[in-house]
Amino acid sequence: MSTFTGFPEAALDFFDDLEVDNTKSFWEAHKAVHAESVKAPMLALTAVLEPEFGAAKVFRPYRDVRFAKDKTPYKTHQGAFVGVAPATGWYVEISARGVRTGGGFYEASSQRLAAVRDAIDDERTGKELEKLLARLRKLGWSVGGDRLKTKPRGYDADHPRIDLLRHRSLTLGRDHGFEPIIHTPEFADVVRQDWRELRPVVEWIAARTDILE
């Protein structure tokens, strides 16, 4: 495994060009660039972080277009995910817009989602999550995820945490964009710090969902 030295400019250029020409002919002509400038640095970065956070899944570049209206064959980003519970963990991604870090849960079965909502509804654990998210917002994190437009069944519209109860997924993200540090070895320390900041929320979610079969 190579040492992480940062994401090169060539990685950003590759995704810029791929967004314009998302074809097999472009991919075949530039797959060596992807391997050397995108995949290899991502593997090196996740290897550096693995002792603290665990092994990462570095996603394949091919899109599943079987049921998609958009038939372009390749993803216009490269992501890696460290899971600690079903669909729950930490994330890092590079694309034409630079580098982004994140964490949370990106989907849930009905049983797991019910467990998360029960914990949000609970006065103690619900307020705990509110405080964790408020702290992260102050640190510059954005809170996102798929949300219902109306209240979930079984909860009052005037529930004090109704906005959180509407979430069907809950993610946090931070954009590092094109900051010069993304091209340096020190960016591994930035991702490490970001994931450490997210750990309390990731563990809060995992504690509610990982025990379910």
mmCIF file with all atom_site columns, C-alpha atoms in Angstrom:
data_model
loop_
_atom_site.group_PDB
_atom_site.id
_atom_site.type_symbol
_atom_site.label_atom_id
_atom_site.label_alt_id
_atom_site.label_comp_id
_atom_site.label_asym_id
_atom_site.label_entity_id
_atom_site.label_seq_id
_atom_site.pdbx_PDB_ins_code
_atom_site.Cartn_x
_atom_site.Cartn_y
_atom_site.Cartn_z
_atom_site.occupancy
_atom_site.B_iso_or_equiv
_atom_site.pdbx_formal_charge
_atom_site.auth_seq_id
_atom_site.auth_comp_id
_atom_site.auth_asym_id
_atom_site.auth_atom_id
_atom_site.pdbx_PDB_model_num
ATOM 1   C CA . MET A 1 1   ? 0.000   0.000  0.000   1.00 0.00 ? 1   MET A CA 1
ATOM 2   C CA . SER A 1 2   ? 1.406   3.386  -1.006  1.00 0.00 ? 2   SER A CA 1
ATOM 3   C CA . THR A 1 3   ? 1.783   6.240  1.463   1.00 0.00 ? 3   THR A CA 1
ATOM 4   C CA . PHE A 1 4   ? -0.942  8.890  1.383   1.00 0.00 ? 4   PHE A CA 1
ATOM 5   C CA . THR A 1 5   ? 0.479   12.084 -0.102  1.00 0.00 ? 5   THR A CA 1
ATOM 6   C CA . GLY A 1 6   ? -2.792  13.876 -0.816  1.00 0.00 ? 6   GLY A CA 1
ATOM 7   C CA . PHE A 1 7   ? -5.165  13.926 -3.765  1.00 0.00 ? 7   PHE A CA 1
ATOM 8   C CA . PRO A 1 8   ? -3.381  15.255 -6.873  1.00 0.00 ? 8   PRO A CA 1
ATOM 9   C CA . GLU A 1 9   ? -4.787  17.943 -9.152  1.00 0.00 ? 9   GLU A CA 1
ATOM 10  C CA . ALA A 1 10  ? -5.138  15.225 -11.767 1.00 0.00 ? 10  ALA A CA 1
ATOM 11  C CA . ALA A 1 11  ? -7.941  13.651 -9.708  1.00 0.00 ? 11  ALA A CA 1
ATOM 12  C CA . LEU A 1 12  ? -10.023 16.829 -9.858  1.00 0.00 ? 12  LEU A CA 1
ATOM 13  C CA . ASP A 1 13  ? -9.265  17.245 -13.566 1.00 0.00 ? 13  ASP A CA 1
ATOM 14  C CA . PHE A 1 14  ? -10.320 13.656 -14.197 1.00 0.00 ? 14  PHE A CA 1
ATOM 15  C CA . PHE A 1 15  ? -13.769 14.220 -12.692 1.00 0.00 ? 15  PHE A CA 1
ATOM 16  C CA . ASP A 1 16  ? -14.152 17.562 -14.471 1.00 0.00 ? 16  ASP A CA 1
ATOM 17  C CA . ASP A 1 17  ? -13.603 15.783 -17.774 1.00 0.00 ? 17  ASP A CA 1
ATOM 18  C CA . LEU A 1 18  ? -15.755 12.779 -16.836 1.00 0.00 ? 18  LEU A CA 1
ATOM 19  C CA . GLU A 1 19  ? -18.741 15.027 -16.138 1.00 0.00 ? 19  GLU A CA 1
ATOM 20  C CA . VAL A 1 20  ? -18.427 16.350 -19.703 1.00 0.00 ? 20  VAL A CA 1
ATOM 21  C CA . ASP A 1 21  ? -17.726 13.004 -21.382 1.00 0.00 ? 21  ASP A CA 1
ATOM 22  C CA . ASN A 1 22  ? -19.195 10.148 -19.340 1.00 0.00 ? 22  ASN A CA 1
ATOM 23  C CA . THR A 1 23  ? -18.582 7.431  -21.918 1.00 0.00 ? 23  THR A CA 1
ATOM 24  C CA . LYS A 1 24  ? -16.807 4.111  -22.109 1.00 0.00 ? 24  LYS A CA 1
ATOM 25  C CA . SER A 1 25  ? -14.376 5.517  -24.692 1.00 0.00 ? 25  SER A CA 1
ATOM 26  C CA . PHE A 1 26  ? -13.312 8.301  -22.314 1.00 0.00 ? 26  PHE A CA 1
ATOM 27  C CA . TRP A 1 27  ? -13.010 5.853  -19.423 1.00 0.00 ? 27  TRP A CA 1
ATOM 28  C CA . GLU A 1 28  ? -10.899 3.408  -21.378 1.00 0.00 ? 28  GLU A CA 1
ATOM 29  C CA . ALA A 1 29  ? -8.583  6.197  -22.481 1.00 0.00 ? 29  ALA A CA 1
ATOM 30  C CA . HIS A 1 30  ? -8.179  7.588  -18.938 1.00 0.00 ? 30  HIS A CA 1
ATOM 31  C CA . LYS A 1 31  ? -8.623  4.600  -16.592 1.00 0.00 ? 31  LYS A CA 1
ATOM 32  C CA . ALA A 1 32  ? -4.931  4.709  -15.725 1.00 0.00 ? 32  ALA A CA 1
ATOM 33  C CA . VAL A 1 33  ? -5.422  8.280  -14.464 1.00 0.00 ? 33  VAL A CA 1
ATOM 34  C CA . HIS A 1 34  ? -8.292  7.097  -12.298 1.00 0.00 ? 34  HIS A CA 1
ATOM 35  C CA . ALA A 1 35  ? -6.240  4.221  -10.936 1.00 0.00 ? 35  ALA A CA 1
ATOM 36  C CA . GLU A 1 36  ? -3.184  6.352  -10.125 1.00 0.00 ? 36  GLU A CA 1
ATOM 37  C CA . SER A 1 37  ? -4.700  9.707  -9.157  1.00 0.00 ? 37  SER A CA 1
ATOM 38  C CA . VAL A 1 38  ? -8.081  8.761  -7.667  1.00 0.00 ? 38  VAL A CA 1
ATOM 39  C CA . LYS A 1 39  ? -8.250  5.154  -6.479  1.00 0.00 ? 39  LYS A CA 1
ATOM 40  C CA . ALA A 1 40  ? -4.677  4.789  -5.205  1.00 0.00 ? 40  ALA A CA 1
ATOM 41  C CA . PRO A 1 41  ? -4.787  7.941  -3.016  1.00 0.00 ? 41  PRO A CA 1
ATOM 42  C CA . MET A 1 42  ? -8.196  6.950  -1.647  1.00 0.00 ? 42  MET A CA 1
ATOM 43  C CA . LEU A 1 43  ? -6.920  3.493  -0.732  1.00 0.00 ? 43  LEU A CA 1
ATOM 44  C CA . ALA A 1 44  ? -3.854  5.050  0.892   1.00 0.00 ? 44  ALA A CA 1
ATOM 45  C CA . LEU A 1 45  ? -5.991  7.516  2.858   1.00 0.00 ? 45  LEU A CA 1
ATOM 46  C CA . THR A 1 46  ? -8.334  4.833  4.188   1.00 0.00 ? 46  THR A CA 1
ATOM 47  C CA . ALA A 1 47  ? -5.352  2.657  5.115   1.00 0.00 ? 47  ALA A CA 1
ATOM 48  C CA . VAL A 1 48  ? -3.980  5.494  7.264   1.00 0.00 ? 48  VAL A CA 1
ATOM 49  C CA . LEU A 1 49  ? -7.346  5.858  9.027   1.00 0.00 ? 49  LEU A CA 1
ATOM 50  C CA . GLU A 1 50  ? -8.071  2.142  9.411   1.00 0.00 ? 50  GLU A CA 1
ATOM 51  C CA . PRO A 1 51  ? -6.278  1.578  12.752  1.00 0.00 ? 51  PRO A CA 1
ATOM 52  C CA . GLU A 1 52  ? -8.632  4.039  14.472  1.00 0.00 ? 52  GLU A CA 1
ATOM 53  C CA . PHE A 1 53  ? -11.881 3.712  12.521  1.00 0.00 ? 53  PHE A CA 1
ATOM 54  C CA . GLY A 1 54  ? -11.806 0.333  10.810  1.00 0.00 ? 54  GLY A CA 1
ATOM 55  C CA . ALA A 1 55  ? -11.558 -0.947 7.264   1.00 0.00 ? 55  ALA A CA 1
ATOM 56  C CA . ALA A 1 56  ? -13.213 1.110  4.546   1.00 0.00 ? 56  ALA A CA 1
ATOM 57  C CA . LYS A 1 57  ? -15.192 0.098  1.508   1.00 0.00 ? 57  LYS A CA 1
ATOM 58  C CA . VAL A 1 58  ? -13.866 2.018  -1.495  1.00 0.00 ? 58  VAL A CA 1
ATOM 59  C CA . PHE A 1 59  ? -16.757 2.090  -3.916  1.00 0.00 ? 59  PHE A CA 1
ATOM 60  C CA . ARG A 1 60  ? -16.577 0.859  -7.482  1.00 0.00 ? 60  ARG A CA 1
ATOM 61  C CA . PRO A 1 61  ? -16.721 3.553  -10.174 1.00 0.00 ? 61  PRO A CA 1
ATOM 62  C CA . TYR A 1 62  ? -19.534 1.920  -12.140 1.00 0.00 ? 62  TYR A CA 1
ATOM 63  C CA . ARG A 1 63  ? -23.134 3.064  -11.799 1.00 0.00 ? 63  ARG A CA 1
ATOM 64  C CA . ASP A 1 64  ? -26.019 0.603  -11.556 1.00 0.00 ? 64  ASP A CA 1
ATOM 65  C CA . VAL A 1 65  ? -28.154 1.834  -14.458 1.00 0.00 ? 65  VAL A CA 1
ATOM 66  C CA . ARG A 1 66  ? -30.606 -1.075 -14.656 1.00 0.00 ? 66  ARG A CA 1
ATOM 67  C CA . PHE A 1 67  ? -33.526 0.915  -13.274 1.00 0.00 ? 67  PHE A CA 1
ATOM 68  C CA . ALA A 1 68  ? -32.173 4.452  -13.700 1.00 0.00 ? 68  ALA A CA 1
ATOM 69  C CA . LYS A 1 69  ? -33.326 7.074  -16.166 1.00 0.00 ? 69  LYS A CA 1
ATOM 70  C CA . ASP A 1 70  ? -29.757 8.375  -16.260 1.00 0.00 ? 70  ASP A CA 1
ATOM 71  C CA . LYS A 1 71  ? -27.802 5.779  -18.221 1.00 0.00 ? 71  LYS A CA 1
ATOM 72  C CA . THR A 1 72  ? -24.352 7.351  -17.904 1.00 0.00 ? 72  THR A CA 1
ATOM 73  C CA . PRO A 1 73  ? -22.092 4.440  -16.923 1.00 0.00 ? 73  PRO A CA 1
ATOM 74  C CA . TYR A 1 74  ? -19.645 5.977  -14.426 1.00 0.00 ? 74  TYR A CA 1
ATOM 75  C CA . LYS A 1 75  ? -19.930 7.727  -11.088 1.00 0.00 ? 75  LYS A CA 1
ATOM 76  C CA . THR A 1 76  ? -18.662 11.316 -11.135 1.00 0.00 ? 76  THR A CA 1
ATOM 77  C CA . HIS A 1 77  ? -17.146 10.948 -7.662  1.00 0.00 ? 77  HIS A CA 1
ATOM 78  C CA . GLN A 1 78  ? -15.064 8.473  -5.692  1.00 0.00 ? 78  GLN A CA 1
ATOM 79  C CA . GLY A 1 79  ? -16.304 7.649  -2.238  1.00 0.00 ? 79  GLY A CA 1
ATOM 80  C CA . ALA A 1 80  ? -15.138 5.498  0.656   1.00 0.00 ? 80  ALA A CA 1
ATOM 81  C CA . PHE A 1 81  ? -17.240 4.388  3.626   1.00 0.00 ? 81  PHE A CA 1
ATOM 82  C CA . VAL A 1 82  ? -16.355 2.931  7.011   1.00 0.00 ? 82  VAL A CA 1
ATOM 83  C CA . GLY A 1 83  ? -19.374 1.154  8.452   1.00 0.00 ? 83  GLY A CA 1
ATOM 84  C CA . VAL A 1 84  ? -19.944 0.591  12.172  1.00 0.00 ? 84  VAL A CA 1
ATOM 85  C CA . ALA A 1 85  ? -23.592 -0.537 11.900  1.00 0.00 ? 85  ALA A CA 1
ATOM 86  C CA . PRO A 1 86  ? -25.969 -1.164 8.985   1.00 0.00 ? 86  PRO A CA 1
ATOM 87  C CA . ALA A 1 87  ? -25.720 1.831  6.595   1.00 0.00 ? 87  ALA A CA 1
ATOM 88  C CA . THR A 1 88  ? -24.106 3.801  9.439   1.00 0.00 ? 88  THR A CA 1
ATOM 89  C CA . GLY A 1 89  ? -20.581 5.177  9.648   1.00 0.00 ? 89  GLY A CA 1
ATOM 90  C CA . TRP A 1 90  ? -18.085 7.662  8.185   1.00 0.00 ? 90  TRP A CA 1
ATOM 91  C CA . TYR A 1 91  ? -17.601 8.838  4.610   1.00 0.00 ? 91  TYR A CA 1
ATOM 92  C CA . VAL A 1 92  ? -15.077 10.684 2.453   1.00 0.00 ? 92  VAL A CA 1
ATOM 93  C CA . GLU A 1 93  ? -15.503 11.636 -1.198  1.00 0.00 ? 93  GLU A CA 1
ATOM 94  C CA . ILE A 1 94  ? -13.615 13.367 -3.999  1.00 0.00 ? 94  ILE A CA 1
ATOM 95  C CA . SER A 1 95  ? -15.311 14.797 -7.076  1.00 0.00 ? 95  SER A CA 1
ATOM 96  C CA . ALA A 1 96  ? -15.029 17.720 -9.460  1.00 0.00 ? 96  ALA A CA 1
ATOM 97  C CA . ARG A 1 97  ? -16.159 19.924 -6.553  1.00 0.00 ? 97  ARG A CA 1
ATOM 98  C CA . GLY A 1 98  ? -13.241 18.877 -4.367  1.00 0.00 ? 98  GLY A CA 1
ATOM 99  C CA . VAL A 1 99  ? -13.272 16.776 -1.216  1.00 0.00 ? 99  VAL A CA 1
ATOM 100 C CA . ARG A 1 100 ? -16.097 16.234 1.258   1.00 0.00 ? 100 ARG A CA 1
ATOM 101 C CA . THR A 1 101 ? -16.233 14.356 4.548   1.00 0.00 ? 101 THR A CA 1
ATOM 102 C CA . GLY A 1 102 ? -19.286 13.103 6.367   1.00 0.00 ? 102 GLY A CA 1
ATOM 103 C CA . GLY A 1 103 ? -21.034 10.539 8.496   1.00 0.00 ? 103 GLY A CA 1
ATOM 104 C CA . GLY A 1 104 ? -24.375 9.331  9.812   1.00 0.00 ? 104 GLY A CA 1
ATOM 105 C CA . PHE A 1 105 ? -26.841 6.796  8.412   1.00 0.00 ? 105 PHE A CA 1
ATOM 106 C CA . TYR A 1 106 ? -27.910 6.890  4.788   1.00 0.00 ? 106 TYR A CA 1
ATOM 107 C CA . GLU A 1 107 ? -30.833 4.445  4.894   1.00 0.00 ? 107 GLU A CA 1
ATOM 108 C CA . ALA A 1 108 ? -32.664 2.243  7.370   1.00 0.00 ? 108 ALA A CA 1
ATOM 109 C CA . SER A 1 109 ? -35.084 -0.649 7.386   1.00 0.00 ? 109 SER A CA 1
ATOM 110 C CA . SER A 1 110 ? -38.479 0.092  8.885   1.00 0.00 ? 110 SER A CA 1
ATOM 111 C CA . GLN A 1 111 ? -37.424 -1.660 12.102  1.00 0.00 ? 111 GLN A CA 1
ATOM 112 C CA . ARG A 1 112 ? -34.190 0.305  12.450  1.00 0.00 ? 112 ARG A CA 1
ATOM 113 C CA . LEU A 1 113 ? -35.849 3.589  11.565  1.00 0.00 ? 113 LEU A CA 1
ATOM 114 C CA . ALA A 1 114 ? -38.487 2.916  14.211  1.00 0.00 ? 114 ALA A CA 1
ATOM 115 C CA . ALA A 1 115 ? -35.720 2.354  16.769  1.00 0.00 ? 115 ALA A CA 1
ATOM 116 C CA . VAL A 1 116 ? -34.066 5.650  15.835  1.00 0.00 ? 116 VAL A CA 1
ATOM 117 C CA . ARG A 1 117 ? -37.379 7.496  16.076  1.00 0.00 ? 117 ARG A CA 1
ATOM 118 C CA . ASP A 1 118 ? -38.134 5.916  19.440  1.00 0.00 ? 118 ASP A CA 1
ATOM 119 C CA . ALA A 1 119 ? -34.802 7.254  20.691  1.00 0.00 ? 119 ALA A CA 1
ATOM 120 C CA . ILE A 1 120 ? -35.519 10.710 19.250  1.00 0.00 ? 120 ILE A CA 1
ATOM 121 C CA . ASP A 1 121 ? -38.940 10.675 20.898  1.00 0.00 ? 121 ASP A CA 1
ATOM 122 C CA . ASP A 1 122 ? -37.437 9.751  24.270  1.00 0.00 ? 122 ASP A CA 1
ATOM 123 C CA . GLU A 1 123 ? -36.828 12.843 26.352  1.00 0.00 ? 123 GLU A CA 1
ATOM 124 C CA . ARG A 1 124 ? -33.326 11.867 27.463  1.00 0.00 ? 124 ARG A CA 1
ATOM 125 C CA . THR A 1 125 ? -31.865 10.341 24.313  1.00 0.00 ? 125 THR A CA 1
ATOM 126 C CA . GLY A 1 126 ? -33.703 12.740 22.012  1.00 0.00 ? 126 GLY A CA 1
ATOM 127 C CA . LYS A 1 127 ? -32.294 15.779 23.779  1.00 0.00 ? 127 LYS A CA 1
ATOM 128 C CA . GLU A 1 128 ? -28.869 14.144 23.732  1.00 0.00 ? 128 GLU A CA 1
ATOM 129 C CA . LEU A 1 129 ? -28.980 13.910 19.928  1.00 0.00 ? 129 LEU A CA 1
ATOM 130 C CA . GLU A 1 130 ? -30.228 17.504 19.675  1.00 0.00 ? 130 GLU A CA 1
ATOM 131 C CA . LYS A 1 131 ? -27.247 18.726 21.685  1.00 0.00 ? 131 LYS A CA 1
ATOM 132 C CA . LEU A 1 132 ? -24.796 16.673 19.618  1.00 0.00 ? 132 LEU A CA 1
ATOM 133 C CA . LEU A 1 133 ? -26.180 18.090 16.369  1.00 0.00 ? 133 LEU A CA 1
ATOM 134 C CA . ALA A 1 134 ? -26.231 21.653 17.712  1.00 0.00 ? 134 ALA A CA 1
ATOM 135 C CA . ARG A 1 135 ? -22.558 21.360 18.644  1.00 0.00 ? 135 ARG A CA 1
ATOM 136 C CA . LEU A 1 136 ? -21.646 20.025 15.203  1.00 0.00 ? 136 LEU A CA 1
ATOM 137 C CA . ARG A 1 137 ? -23.548 22.820 13.472  1.00 0.00 ? 137 ARG A CA 1
ATOM 138 C CA . LYS A 1 138 ? -21.493 25.321 15.466  1.00 0.00 ? 138 LYS A CA 1
ATOM 139 C CA . LEU A 1 139 ? -18.361 23.547 14.227  1.00 0.00 ? 139 LEU A CA 1
ATOM 140 C CA . GLY A 1 140 ? -19.479 24.082 10.640  1.00 0.00 ? 140 GLY A CA 1
ATOM 141 C CA . TRP A 1 141 ? -21.164 20.788 9.836   1.00 0.00 ? 141 TRP A CA 1
ATOM 142 C CA . SER A 1 142 ? -24.299 20.722 7.693   1.00 0.00 ? 142 SER A CA 1
ATOM 143 C CA . VAL A 1 143 ? -27.106 18.359 8.686   1.00 0.00 ? 143 VAL A CA 1
ATOM 144 C CA . GLY A 1 144 ? -28.941 16.608 5.877   1.00 0.00 ? 144 GLY A CA 1
ATOM 145 C CA . GLY A 1 145 ? -30.668 13.411 4.877   1.00 0.00 ? 145 GLY A CA 1
ATOM 146 C CA . ASP A 1 146 ? -33.936 12.290 3.365   1.00 0.00 ? 146 ASP A CA 1
ATOM 147 C CA . ARG A 1 147 ? -36.929 13.673 5.256   1.00 0.00 ? 147 ARG A CA 1
ATOM 148 C CA . LEU A 1 148 ? -40.685 13.291 5.200   1.00 0.00 ? 148 LEU A CA 1
ATOM 149 C CA . LYS A 1 149 ? -42.597 16.395 4.183   1.00 0.00 ? 149 LYS A CA 1
ATOM 150 C CA . THR A 1 150 ? -45.219 15.599 6.795   1.00 0.00 ? 150 THR A CA 1
ATOM 151 C CA . LYS A 1 151 ? -45.032 14.119 10.274  1.00 0.00 ? 151 LYS A CA 1
ATOM 152 C CA . PRO A 1 152 ? -44.329 10.400 10.628  1.00 0.00 ? 152 PRO A CA 1
ATOM 153 C CA . ARG A 1 153 ? -47.297 8.266  11.585  1.00 0.00 ? 153 ARG A CA 1
ATOM 154 C CA . GLY A 1 154 ? -47.830 8.051  15.322  1.00 0.00 ? 154 GLY A CA 1
ATOM 155 C CA . TYR A 1 155 ? -46.218 11.371 16.253  1.00 0.00 ? 155 TYR A CA 1
ATOM 156 C CA . ASP A 1 156 ? -47.806 14.739 16.923  1.00 0.00 ? 156 ASP A CA 1
ATOM 157 C CA . ALA A 1 157 ? -47.052 17.602 14.556  1.00 0.00 ? 157 ALA A CA 1
ATOM 158 C CA . ASP A 1 158 ? -46.144 19.769 17.558  1.00 0.00 ? 158 ASP A CA 1
ATOM 159 C CA . HIS A 1 159 ? -43.606 17.284 18.943  1.00 0.00 ? 159 HIS A CA 1
ATOM 160 C CA . PRO A 1 160 ? -40.577 19.273 20.212  1.00 0.00 ? 160 PRO A CA 1
ATOM 161 C CA . ARG A 1 161 ? -38.270 17.229 17.946  1.00 0.00 ? 161 ARG A CA 1
ATOM 162 C CA . ILE A 1 162 ? -40.609 16.820 14.976  1.00 0.00 ? 162 ILE A CA 1
ATOM 163 C CA . ASP A 1 163 ? -37.923 17.990 12.531  1.00 0.00 ? 163 ASP A CA 1
ATOM 164 C CA . LEU A 1 164 ? -35.631 15.170 13.633  1.00 0.00 ? 164 LEU A CA 1
ATOM 165 C CA . LEU A 1 165 ? -38.477 12.656 13.603  1.00 0.00 ? 165 LEU A CA 1
ATOM 166 C CA . ARG A 1 166 ? -39.103 13.425 9.926   1.00 0.00 ? 166 ARG A CA 1
ATOM 167 C CA . HIS A 1 167 ? -35.670 12.094 8.974   1.00 0.00 ? 167 HIS A CA 1
ATOM 168 C CA . ARG A 1 168 ? -35.567 8.797  7.082   1.00 0.00 ? 168 ARG A CA 1
ATOM 169 C CA . SER A 1 169 ? -31.804 9.169  6.942   1.00 0.00 ? 169 SER A CA 1
ATOM 170 C CA . LEU A 1 170 ? -29.524 11.505 8.881   1.00 0.00 ? 170 LEU A CA 1
ATOM 171 C CA . THR A 1 171 ? -26.196 12.633 7.497   1.00 0.00 ? 171 THR A CA 1
ATOM 172 C CA . LEU A 1 172 ? -23.656 15.311 8.340   1.00 0.00 ? 172 LEU A CA 1
ATOM 173 C CA . GLY A 1 173 ? -21.255 16.797 5.833   1.00 0.00 ? 173 GLY A CA 1
ATOM 174 C CA . ARG A 1 174 ? -18.358 19.205 5.562   1.00 0.00 ? 174 ARG A CA 1
ATOM 175 C CA . ASP A 1 175 ? -16.908 20.530 2.309   1.00 0.00 ? 175 ASP A CA 1
ATOM 176 C CA . HIS A 1 176 ? -13.167 21.023 2.020   1.00 0.00 ? 176 HIS A CA 1
ATOM 177 C CA . GLY A 1 177 ? -13.505 21.909 -1.641  1.00 0.00 ? 177 GLY A CA 1
ATOM 178 C CA . PHE A 1 178 ? -10.238 22.830 -3.293  1.00 0.00 ? 178 PHE A CA 1
ATOM 179 C CA . GLU A 1 179 ? -8.371  23.834 -0.153  1.00 0.00 ? 179 GLU A CA 1
ATOM 180 C CA . PRO A 1 180 ? -4.623  23.390 -0.746  1.00 0.00 ? 180 PRO A CA 1
ATOM 181 C CA . ILE A 1 181 ? -4.381  20.928 2.139   1.00 0.00 ? 181 ILE A CA 1
ATOM 182 C CA . ILE A 1 182 ? -6.301  18.258 0.180   1.00 0.00 ? 182 ILE A CA 1
ATOM 183 C CA . HIS A 1 183 ? -3.171  17.867 -1.959  1.00 0.00 ? 183 HIS A CA 1
ATOM 184 C CA . THR A 1 184 ? -0.914  17.153 1.036   1.00 0.00 ? 184 THR A CA 1
ATOM 185 C CA . PRO A 1 185 ? -0.260  14.234 3.414   1.00 0.00 ? 185 PRO A CA 1
ATOM 186 C CA . GLU A 1 186 ? -1.680  16.368 6.236   1.00 0.00 ? 186 GLU A CA 1
ATOM 187 C CA . PHE A 1 187 ? -5.160  15.954 4.803   1.00 0.00 ? 187 PHE A CA 1
ATOM 188 C CA . ALA A 1 188 ? -5.298  12.545 6.485   1.00 0.00 ? 188 ALA A CA 1
ATOM 189 C CA . ASP A 1 189 ? -5.182  14.381 9.826   1.00 0.00 ? 189 ASP A CA 1
ATOM 190 C CA . VAL A 1 190 ? -8.050  16.628 8.691   1.00 0.00 ? 190 VAL A CA 1
ATOM 191 C CA . VAL A 1 191 ? -10.244 13.636 7.840   1.00 0.00 ? 191 VAL A CA 1
ATOM 192 C CA . ARG A 1 192 ? -9.268  11.967 11.112  1.00 0.00 ? 192 ARG A CA 1
ATOM 193 C CA . GLN A 1 193 ? -10.316 15.052 13.081  1.00 0.00 ? 193 GLN A CA 1
ATOM 194 C CA . ASP A 1 194 ? -13.562 15.350 11.119  1.00 0.00 ? 194 ASP A CA 1
ATOM 195 C CA . TRP A 1 195 ? -14.481 11.749 11.825  1.00 0.00 ? 195 TRP A CA 1
ATOM 196 C CA . ARG A 1 196 ? -13.596 12.146 15.489  1.00 0.00 ? 196 ARG A CA 1
ATOM 197 C CA . GLU A 1 197 ? -15.988 15.085 15.696  1.00 0.00 ? 197 GLU A CA 1
ATOM 198 C CA . LEU A 1 198 ? -18.736 12.950 14.171  1.00 0.00 ? 198 LEU A CA 1
ATOM 199 C CA . ARG A 1 199 ? -18.060 9.922  16.373  1.00 0.00 ? 199 ARG A CA 1
ATOM 200 C CA . PRO A 1 200 ? -20.641 10.798 19.086  1.00 0.00 ? 200 PRO A CA 1
ATOM 201 C CA . VAL A 1 201 ? -23.472 11.017 16.529  1.00 0.00 ? 201 VAL A CA 1
ATOM 202 C CA . VAL A 1 202 ? -22.329 7.935  14.616  1.00 0.00 ? 202 VAL A CA 1
ATOM 203 C CA . GLU A 1 203 ? -22.183 5.986  17.878  1.00 0.00 ? 203 GLU A CA 1
ATOM 204 C CA . TRP A 1 204 ? -25.565 7.379  18.998  1.00 0.00 ? 204 TRP A CA 1
ATOM 205 C CA . ILE A 1 205 ? -27.150 6.021  15.812  1.00 0.00 ? 205 ILE A CA 1
ATOM 206 C CA . ALA A 1 206 ? -25.254 2.724  15.914  1.00 0.00 ? 206 ALA A CA 1
ATOM 207 C CA . ALA A 1 207 ? -26.352 2.090  19.493  1.00 0.00 ? 207 ALA A CA 1
ATOM 208 C CA . ARG A 1 208 ? -29.987 2.156  18.323  1.00 0.00 ? 208 ARG A CA 1
ATOM 209 C CA . THR A 1 209 ? -29.648 0.143  15.125  1.00 0.00 ? 209 THR A CA 1
ATOM 210 C CA . ASP A 1 210 ? -26.759 -2.305 15.439  1.00 0.00 ? 210 ASP A CA 1
ATOM 211 C CA . ILE A 1 211 ? -28.510 -4.515 17.953  1.00 0.00 ? 211 ILE A CA 1
ATOM 212 C CA . LEU A 1 212 ? -31.398 -5.218 15.599  1.00 0.00 ? 212 LEU A CA 1
ATOM 213 C CA . GLU A 1 213 ? -31.415 -8.203 13.296  1.00 0.00 ? 213 GLU A CA 1
#
